[in-house]
Amino acid sequence: MKILVKDLVKSYNQIRLFHLSELELKSGDIYCLMGPSGSGKTTFMRILLGLETADEGTVTITEGTHFTAVFQENRLCESFSPLENVMMVMRRPMGRSELLDELGRILPAECLDRPVSTLSGGMKRRVAVCRAMLADSDGVIMDEPFTGLDKETKQTVIRYIKERLNGRMLLVSTHQAEDISFFEGKVIQLTGGNAND
């Protein structure tokens, strides 16, 4: 899987949000998308997912590529349990006991059969991460996935993500420079108007 970005420009109200002159993302690599609030991180991810269009430039993605995503909003089925939310998107059948063990790696066991609506924000983020990692995809895109997580929990979740990538491309946006060292990822820096990698 490969993504080629060329001369990509996005503006709002005639103010340039970002300009990516050239960028290549490929399977097996981890990319950390950095930049201050308002620099266009979410917009760039939405363009890659086909949810928004750029004003100029091209994005070429290998035909047949499928993405899973963690958005800033969790987009979970609130009346379903974490177990049920993950089962809906799984790429391979997994027994209940095996799936409980999987979720238990990043979530407390006592919350796994409760409705998601009763969980804290940080727990919901972890359900969204687990769902994205267990779904069938060629690449994973995560927009600020660690909101509401303390440092120790975040490190646990990052370890889980890296173990479950299985050769897929990961693009994750973050404000935290320490996340780069945790992920050992390549940096894409959006600086408001231009981007560097």
Short mmCIF file of C-alpha atoms in Angstrom, two decimals:
data_model
loop_
_atom_site.label_atom_id
_atom_site.label_comp_id
_atom_site.label_asym_id
_atom_site.label_seq_id
_atom_site.Cartn_x
_atom_site.Cartn_y
_atom_site.Cartn_z
CA MET A 1 0.00 0.00 0.00
CA LYS A 2 1.29 3.43 -0.91
CA ILE A 3 -0.02 6.99 -0.66
CA LEU A 4 1.56 9.70 -2.81
CA VAL A 5 0.74 13.33 -2.01
CA LYS A 6 1.75 16.05 -4.47
CA ASP A 7 1.31 19.83 -4.13
CA LEU A 8 -1.67 19.42 -1.79
CA VAL A 9 -3.23 22.72 -0.72
CA LYS A 10 -6.18 23.39 1.57
CA SER A 11 -7.47 26.84 2.50
CA TYR A 12 -10.35 28.21 4.54
CA ASN A 13 -11.73 31.70 3.95
CA GLN A 14 -8.83 32.40 1.58
CA ILE A 15 -6.28 31.60 4.31
CA ARG A 16 -3.98 28.70 3.46
CA LEU A 17 -4.26 25.96 6.04
CA PHE A 18 -1.40 23.85 4.69
CA HIS A 19 0.66 23.08 1.60
CA LEU A 20 2.22 19.64 1.28
CA SER A 21 4.63 19.76 -1.64
CA GLU A 22 5.48 16.06 -1.73
CA LEU A 23 4.90 13.17 0.64
CA GLU A 24 4.95 9.38 0.42
CA LEU A 25 3.36 7.08 2.99
CA LYS A 26 3.76 3.32 2.70
CA SER A 27 2.97 0.02 4.36
CA GLY A 28 5.02 -0.92 7.39
CA ASP A 29 5.86 2.65 8.39
CA ILE A 30 4.64 4.78 11.29
CA TYR A 31 4.11 8.51 10.75
CA CYS A 32 3.53 11.09 13.49
CA LEU A 33 1.63 14.13 12.22
CA MET A 34 2.66 17.09 14.36
CA GLY A 35 1.51 20.68 14.45
CA PRO A 36 -0.28 23.26 16.55
CA SER A 37 -4.07 23.42 16.77
CA GLY A 38 -5.49 24.79 13.56
CA SER A 39 -2.58 23.68 11.38
CA GLY A 40 -4.73 21.24 9.41
CA LYS A 41 -3.92 17.84 10.90
CA THR A 42 -7.54 16.68 11.05
CA THR A 43 -8.29 18.15 7.63
CA PHE A 44 -5.34 16.33 6.05
CA MET A 45 -6.49 13.04 7.56
CA ARG A 46 -10.05 13.61 6.33
CA ILE A 47 -8.69 14.22 2.82
CA LEU A 48 -6.82 10.90 2.92
CA LEU A 49 -10.01 9.16 4.06
CA GLY A 50 -12.02 10.75 1.23
CA LEU A 51 -14.21 12.74 3.63
CA GLU A 52 -12.99 16.12 2.42
CA THR A 53 -11.42 17.50 -0.77
CA ALA A 54 -8.28 19.57 -1.24
CA ASP A 55 -8.29 22.85 -3.17
CA GLU A 56 -5.24 21.89 -5.22
CA GLY A 57 -2.91 18.94 -5.71
CA THR A 58 -3.32 15.19 -5.83
CA VAL A 59 -3.53 12.23 -3.48
CA THR A 60 -2.84 8.89 -5.17
CA ILE A 61 -3.64 5.78 -3.12
CA THR A 62 -2.99 2.19 -4.20
CA GLU A 63 -6.21 0.81 -5.65
CA GLY A 64 -8.26 -1.29 -3.25
CA THR A 65 -6.70 0.24 -0.13
CA HIS A 66 -8.90 0.19 2.98
CA PHE A 67 -8.37 2.33 6.07
CA THR A 68 -9.60 2.10 9.61
CA ALA A 69 -9.68 5.27 11.68
CA VAL A 70 -9.89 6.67 15.17
CA PHE A 71 -11.51 10.10 14.96
CA GLN A 72 -11.42 12.84 17.58
CA GLU A 73 -15.02 11.83 18.31
CA ASN A 74 -15.09 8.17 19.34
CA ARG A 75 -17.95 7.20 16.99
CA LEU A 76 -18.85 4.16 19.05
CA CYS A 77 -22.26 2.54 19.42
CA GLU A 78 -23.00 3.92 22.89
CA SER A 79 -25.61 1.32 23.85
CA PHE A 80 -23.26 -1.55 22.93
CA SER A 81 -20.50 -2.93 25.13
CA PRO A 82 -16.81 -2.60 24.18
CA LEU A 83 -16.96 -6.28 23.23
CA GLU A 84 -19.89 -5.73 20.85
CA ASN A 85 -18.34 -2.59 19.34
CA VAL A 86 -15.18 -4.49 18.43
CA MET A 87 -16.96 -7.63 17.19
CA MET A 88 -18.79 -5.59 14.54
CA VAL A 89 -15.59 -4.80 12.63
CA MET A 90 -13.26 -7.71 13.29
CA ARG A 91 -11.18 -8.98 10.38
CA ARG A 92 -11.13 -12.56 11.63
CA PRO A 93 -13.45 -14.55 13.87
CA MET A 94 -12.39 -14.55 17.51
CA GLY A 95 -14.03 -16.41 20.36
CA ARG A 96 -15.50 -14.45 23.26
CA SER A 97 -12.79 -15.55 25.68
CA GLU A 98 -10.00 -14.63 23.25
CA LEU A 99 -11.59 -11.26 22.51
CA LEU A 100 -12.00 -10.50 26.22
CA ASP A 101 -8.30 -11.21 26.68
CA GLU A 102 -7.49 -8.92 23.75
CA LEU A 103 -9.56 -6.02 25.09
CA GLY A 104 -8.22 -6.68 28.58
CA ARG A 105 -4.76 -5.70 27.40
CA ILE A 106 -5.78 -2.03 27.37
CA LEU A 107 -9.09 -1.93 29.28
CA PRO A 108 -10.17 -2.96 32.80
CA ALA A 109 -11.97 -6.32 32.72
CA GLU A 110 -14.96 -4.98 34.66
CA CYS A 111 -15.94 -2.56 31.88
CA LEU A 112 -15.93 -4.98 28.93
CA ASP A 113 -19.62 -5.96 29.12
CA ARG A 114 -20.97 -2.56 30.17
CA PRO A 115 -22.60 -0.14 27.72
CA VAL A 116 -20.00 2.22 26.27
CA SER A 117 -22.18 5.14 27.41
CA THR A 118 -21.19 4.34 31.03
CA LEU A 119 -17.44 4.50 30.36
CA SER A 120 -15.06 7.41 30.91
CA GLY A 121 -13.67 9.35 27.97
CA GLY A 122 -10.29 7.65 28.28
CA MET A 123 -11.88 4.19 28.26
CA LYS A 124 -13.90 5.08 25.17
CA ARG A 125 -10.69 6.13 23.41
CA ARG A 126 -9.20 2.73 24.16
CA VAL A 127 -12.26 0.94 22.78
CA ALA A 128 -11.96 3.01 19.59
CA VAL A 129 -8.26 2.13 19.30
CA CYS A 130 -8.88 -1.59 19.79
CA ARG A 131 -11.70 -1.54 17.25
CA ALA A 132 -9.46 0.15 14.66
CA MET A 133 -6.60 -2.28 15.23
CA LEU A 134 -8.76 -5.41 14.95
CA ALA A 135 -10.65 -4.29 11.83
CA ASP A 136 -9.55 -5.39 8.36
CA SER A 137 -7.47 -2.62 6.78
CA ASP A 138 -4.30 -1.75 4.90
CA GLY A 139 -3.66 1.41 6.90
CA VAL A 140 -4.70 2.95 10.21
CA ILE A 141 -5.33 6.68 10.69
CA MET A 142 -5.67 8.05 14.23
CA ASP A 143 -6.57 11.64 15.08
CA GLU A 144 -5.42 12.57 18.60
CA PRO A 145 -6.12 9.04 19.92
CA PHE A 146 -4.64 9.60 23.40
CA THR A 147 -7.00 12.29 24.68
CA GLY A 148 -7.89 11.53 28.30
CA LEU A 149 -5.07 9.03 28.84
CA ASP A 150 -2.34 9.41 31.44
CA LYS A 151 1.28 8.78 30.44
CA GLU A 152 1.43 5.19 31.68
CA THR A 153 -1.83 4.21 29.99
CA LYS A 154 -0.76 5.95 26.80
CA GLN A 155 2.46 3.95 26.70
CA THR A 156 0.48 0.73 27.17
CA VAL A 157 -1.85 1.68 24.32
CA ILE A 158 1.07 2.62 22.03
CA ARG A 159 2.70 -0.77 22.69
CA TYR A 160 -0.59 -2.44 21.82
CA ILE A 161 -0.93 -0.45 18.58
CA LYS A 162 2.60 -1.30 17.48
CA GLU A 163 2.11 -5.00 18.22
CA ARG A 164 -1.14 -5.10 16.23
CA LEU A 165 -0.02 -3.14 13.14
CA ASN A 166 1.08 -6.30 11.32
CA GLY A 167 2.84 -4.42 8.53
CA ARG A 168 0.15 -1.79 8.04
CA MET A 169 0.82 1.91 7.66
CA LEU A 170 -0.03 4.06 10.70
CA LEU A 171 -0.61 7.81 10.58
CA VAL A 172 -1.24 9.33 14.02
CA SER A 173 -1.71 13.01 14.85
CA THR A 174 -0.47 14.32 18.17
CA HIS A 175 0.54 17.48 20.01
CA GLN A 176 3.06 15.63 22.16
CA ALA A 177 6.70 15.38 21.05
CA GLU A 178 7.23 12.41 23.41
CA ASP A 179 4.84 10.35 21.29
CA ILE A 180 7.40 10.35 18.48
CA SER A 181 9.93 8.54 20.65
CA PHE A 182 7.26 6.11 21.93
CA PHE A 183 6.23 5.25 18.37
CA GLU A 184 9.69 5.56 16.83
CA GLY A 185 7.84 7.12 13.92
CA LYS A 186 8.70 9.44 11.07
CA VAL A 187 7.62 13.03 11.64
CA ILE A 188 5.37 15.04 9.34
CA GLN A 189 5.31 18.62 10.63
CA LEU A 190 2.42 20.90 9.71
CA THR A 191 3.43 24.45 10.51
CA GLY A 192 0.50 26.46 9.21
CA GLY A 193 0.84 27.01 5.49
CA ASN A 194 3.59 24.47 4.81
CA ALA A 195 4.59 21.00 5.88
CA ASN A 196 7.92 19.26 6.29
CA ASP A 197 8.85 15.60 6.79
#
